[in-house]
Structures are given as structure tokens and as C-alpha cells.
mmCIF file of C-alpha atoms in Angstrom:
data_model
loop_
_atom_site.group_PDB
_atom_site.id
_atom_site.type_symbol
_atom_site.label_atom_id
_atom_site.label_comp_id
_atom_site.label_asym_id
_atom_site.label_seq_id
_atom_site.Cartn_x
_atom_site.Cartn_y
_atom_site.Cartn_z
ATOM 1 C CA MET G 1 14.806 -1.328 -31.919
ATOM 2 C CA GLY G 2 15.198 -4.782 -30.626
ATOM 3 C CA GLU G 3 13.318 -6.233 -27.673
ATOM 4 C CA ALA G 4 16.423 -6.551 -25.229
ATOM 5 C CA ALA G 5 16.333 -2.353 -25.549
ATOM 6 C CA LEU G 6 12.532 -2.268 -25.353
ATOM 7 C CA LYS G 7 12.625 -4.092 -22.335
ATOM 8 C CA ILE G 8 15.569 -2.199 -20.651
ATOM 9 C CA ILE G 9 13.627 1.098 -21.174
ATOM 10 C CA ALA G 10 9.805 -0.658 -19.932
ATOM 11 C CA VAL G 11 12.626 -1.367 -16.888
ATOM 12 C CA CYS G 12 13.990 1.916 -16.063
ATOM 13 C CA VAL G 13 10.371 3.335 -17.171
ATOM 14 C CA SER G 14 8.946 1.671 -14.624
ATOM 15 C CA ALA G 15 11.845 2.295 -11.726
ATOM 16 C CA ILE G 16 11.495 6.440 -11.848
ATOM 17 C CA MET G 17 8.338 5.695 -11.894
ATOM 18 C CA LEU G 18 8.590 3.970 -8.703
ATOM 19 C CA ALA G 19 11.217 6.119 -7.171
ATOM 20 C CA GLY G 20 9.166 9.292 -7.691
ATOM 21 C CA CYS G 21 5.927 7.797 -5.871
ATOM 22 C CA GLN G 22 7.079 9.338 -2.426
ATOM 23 C CA SER G 23 6.991 12.520 -1.032
ATOM 24 C CA THR G 24 10.126 13.557 0.777
ATOM 25 C CA ALA G 25 8.311 12.927 4.346
ATOM 26 C CA GLU G 26 7.778 9.255 2.862
ATOM 27 C CA PHE G 27 11.023 8.515 1.724
ATOM 28 C CA GLN G 28 12.914 9.871 4.646
ATOM 29 C CA ALA G 29 10.290 7.563 7.035
ATOM 30 C CA SER G 30 10.790 4.549 4.748
ATOM 31 C CA ILE G 31 14.878 5.017 5.417
ATOM 32 C CA ASP G 32 14.258 5.649 8.977
ATOM 33 C CA GLY G 33 12.670 1.960 9.083
ATOM 34 C CA ALA G 34 15.249 -0.012 6.398
ATOM 35 C CA LYS G 35 16.222 -3.154 7.559
ATOM 36 C CA PRO G 36 19.043 -4.872 6.487
ATOM 37 C CA ALA G 37 18.209 -7.189 3.277
ATOM 38 C CA PRO G 38 17.430 -10.554 3.775
ATOM 39 C CA ALA G 39 19.150 -13.377 2.240
ATOM 40 C CA SER G 40 16.619 -14.732 -0.466
ATOM 41 C CA ILE G 41 17.103 -10.674 -1.905
ATOM 42 C CA LYS G 42 20.915 -10.825 -2.031
ATOM 43 C CA ALA G 43 20.837 -14.228 -3.904
ATOM 44 C CA ALA G 44 18.656 -12.734 -6.400
ATOM 45 C CA ILE G 45 20.604 -9.288 -6.978
ATOM 46 C CA VAL G 46 24.029 -11.967 -7.384
ATOM 47 C CA ASP G 47 21.756 -13.919 -10.211
ATOM 48 C CA ALA G 48 21.052 -11.132 -11.921
ATOM 49 C CA ALA G 49 24.298 -9.069 -11.727
ATOM 50 C CA ARG G 50 25.525 -12.755 -13.714
ATOM 51 C CA ASP G 51 23.782 -12.018 -16.385
ATOM 52 C CA GLN G 52 23.730 -8.424 -16.396
ATOM 53 C CA LEU G 53 26.954 -7.363 -16.150
ATOM 54 C CA PHE G 54 29.395 -7.270 -18.776
ATOM 55 C CA ASP G 55 32.125 -8.502 -16.409
ATOM 56 C CA PRO G 56 30.118 -9.628 -12.940
ATOM 57 C CA TYR G 57 33.848 -11.735 -11.788
ATOM 58 C CA SER G 58 35.801 -8.442 -11.538
ATOM 59 C CA ILE G 59 33.167 -6.918 -8.858
ATOM 60 C CA ARG G 60 34.746 -5.459 -6.351
ATOM 61 C CA ASP G 61 33.834 -2.649 -3.563
ATOM 62 C CA ALA G 62 30.783 -3.782 -3.156
ATOM 63 C CA GLU G 63 28.474 -2.383 -1.043
ATOM 64 C CA ILE G 64 23.950 -2.483 -0.202
ATOM 65 C CA SER G 65 22.235 -0.608 1.467
ATOM 66 C CA TYR G 66 19.474 -1.412 3.688
ATOM 67 C CA MET G 67 16.129 -2.078 2.479
ATOM 68 C CA GLN G 68 13.073 0.642 2.942
ATOM 69 C CA LEU G 69 9.244 -0.137 2.335
ATOM 70 C CA ASN G 70 7.622 2.462 -0.235
ATOM 71 C CA LYS G 71 4.307 2.582 1.631
ATOM 72 C CA THR G 72 2.448 4.413 -1.011
ATOM 73 C CA ASN G 73 2.677 1.315 -3.982
ATOM 74 C CA GLY G 74 4.082 -1.504 -1.484
ATOM 75 C CA VAL G 75 7.645 -1.814 -3.253
ATOM 76 C CA HIS G 76 10.667 -2.215 -1.560
ATOM 77 C CA TRP G 77 14.059 -1.172 -2.754
ATOM 78 C CA LEU G 78 17.666 -0.724 -1.394
ATOM 79 C CA CYS G 79 20.739 0.201 -3.718
ATOM 80 C CA VAL G 80 23.997 -1.638 -4.107
ATOM 81 C CA LYS G 81 27.384 -0.211 -5.415
ATOM 82 C CA ALA G 82 29.830 -1.704 -6.917
ATOM 83 C CA ASN G 83 32.814 -1.396 -9.324
ATOM 84 C CA SER G 84 33.771 -3.879 -12.265
ATOM 85 C CA LYS G 85 35.260 -4.056 -15.444
ATOM 86 C CA ASN G 86 33.919 -2.746 -18.361
ATOM 87 C CA ARG G 87 33.866 -3.252 -21.913
ATOM 88 C CA LEU G 88 37.631 -2.232 -22.399
ATOM 89 C CA GLY G 89 38.552 -4.629 -19.696
ATOM 90 C CA GLY G 90 38.962 -1.225 -17.450
ATOM 91 C CA TYR G 91 37.345 -0.457 -13.716
ATOM 92 C CA THR G 92 34.482 2.095 -14.163
ATOM 93 C CA GLY G 93 34.567 2.978 -10.467
ATOM 94 C CA ARG G 94 31.796 2.710 -7.898
ATOM 95 C CA GLN G 95 28.219 2.326 -9.333
ATOM 96 C CA SER G 96 24.677 3.083 -7.749
ATOM 97 C CA VAL G 97 21.700 0.630 -9.084
ATOM 98 C CA GLU G 98 18.629 1.201 -7.281
ATOM 99 C CA VAL G 99 16.524 -2.270 -7.001
ATOM 100 C CA ASN G 100 12.968 -2.279 -6.691
ATOM 101 C CA ILE G 101 11.429 -5.451 -4.997
ATOM 102 C CA ARG G 102 7.856 -6.763 -5.110
ATOM 103 C CA ASN G 103 6.989 -10.052 -3.431
ATOM 104 C CA GLY G 104 10.241 -11.360 -2.605
ATOM 105 C CA LYS G 105 10.451 -10.701 -6.402
ATOM 106 C CA LEU G 106 13.197 -7.958 -8.084
ATOM 107 C CA ILE G 107 10.456 -5.790 -10.309
ATOM 108 C CA GLY G 108 13.379 -3.318 -11.830
ATOM 109 C CA SER G 109 16.316 -1.165 -11.662
ATOM 110 C CA LEU G 110 17.553 1.851 -11.712
ATOM 111 C CA GLU G 111 21.021 2.159 -12.387
ATOM 112 C CA ASN G 112 22.697 5.939 -10.844
ATOM 113 C CA SER G 113 19.414 6.755 -8.813
ATOM 114 C CA PRO G 114 19.665 10.032 -7.095
ATOM 115 C CA ALA G 115 18.493 8.057 -4.099
ATOM 116 C CA CYS G 116 21.616 6.164 -3.719
ATOM 117 C CA ASN G 117 22.964 9.114 -3.199
ATOM 118 C CA ASN G 118 20.651 10.350 0.187
ATOM 119 C CA SER G 119 23.287 10.213 2.879
ATOM 120 C CA SER G 120 20.928 8.881 5.532
ATOM 121 C CA LEU G 121 20.852 5.498 3.878
ATOM 122 C CA LYS G 122 22.317 2.571 5.686
ATOM 123 C CA TRP G 123 25.223 0.753 3.908
ATOM 124 C CA GLN G 124 26.720 -2.856 4.315
ATOM 125 C CA ARG G 125 29.382 -4.512 2.970
ATOM 126 C CA PHE G 126 28.318 -7.492 0.049
ATOM 127 C CA PRO G 127 30.551 -10.306 -0.008
ATOM 128 C CA GLN G 128 27.820 -11.813 -1.285
ATOM 129 C CA LEU G 129 28.753 -9.967 -4.573
ATOM 130 C CA GLU G 130 31.774 -9.830 -4.837
ATOM 131 C CA ALA G 131 32.571 -13.870 -4.499
ATOM 132 C CA LEU G 132 31.361 -14.322 -7.830
ATOM 133 C CA LYS G 133 35.090 -13.735 -8.549
ATOM 134 C CA ASN G 134 35.863 -17.388 -6.921
ATOM 135 C CA LEU G 135 33.714 -18.805 -9.304
#
């Protein structure tokens, strides 16, 4: 297995562990106390998308959830939904990714996280991510 594959597995495992540390009540409390993500976090997500997506310049229909704090472990998290092209050149449909943040730095992500499907999440448009198509 290559170094890149091991890195991806490590990031996924850490994201699963981070998400699983909250009780249902703590999870809902973190959603209730959510705040919009600061510009620095949005910029870091845009930079990560440029490096990790196959065709980041095709992103459309992007949204970002408000940022929550997991008080159990001190990690902030949020979700991003967007539609982009795959390797075959077709749009995949809107996919979600949970992003974990510690001390203002992105520390992991989990694609199609169940947390991102919670109907209590507050969402806003993410035009900075869609602006990649203008580069």
C-alpha cells in the first residue's frame, strides 16, 4: 500500500474517532451553539479542495454548515456540500464531507459523514468554493 493511501486511511480513522466522542445530547448542544465559520477556515477548505478534488474548478452548488464545537475533545467541526466532476468528466451529485478543525487548522475529514445529514445543521452558501471555477 502506498504512502498516500496510508495517509488517507489515517485521516479517515481519526475523523471517525473524533465524530464518535459525543453523546446525542452533546451533539445536539454543539449544533445549537454553532457559529458561521470564520474566513480563515473557509480559505483553508478552499485550498484543501484545490489539492484533493479531481476537478476543483468544476465545483457548483456549494454550501457550508455552521461550525460546531465538540466539547469532549475540543475539536471544531463543520460540513461542506458540493457537486463537482469526477475522473470521467461527469458531475457526481452533491456530496458532503465533515471537516475537523483544531486550533484553526484542518486536521481531518470524512466523506459522506452521517453528521452532515442532521436536519438541525444550519447551512449557508459557500461562494468562495464555487469561485475556483474563475481561476
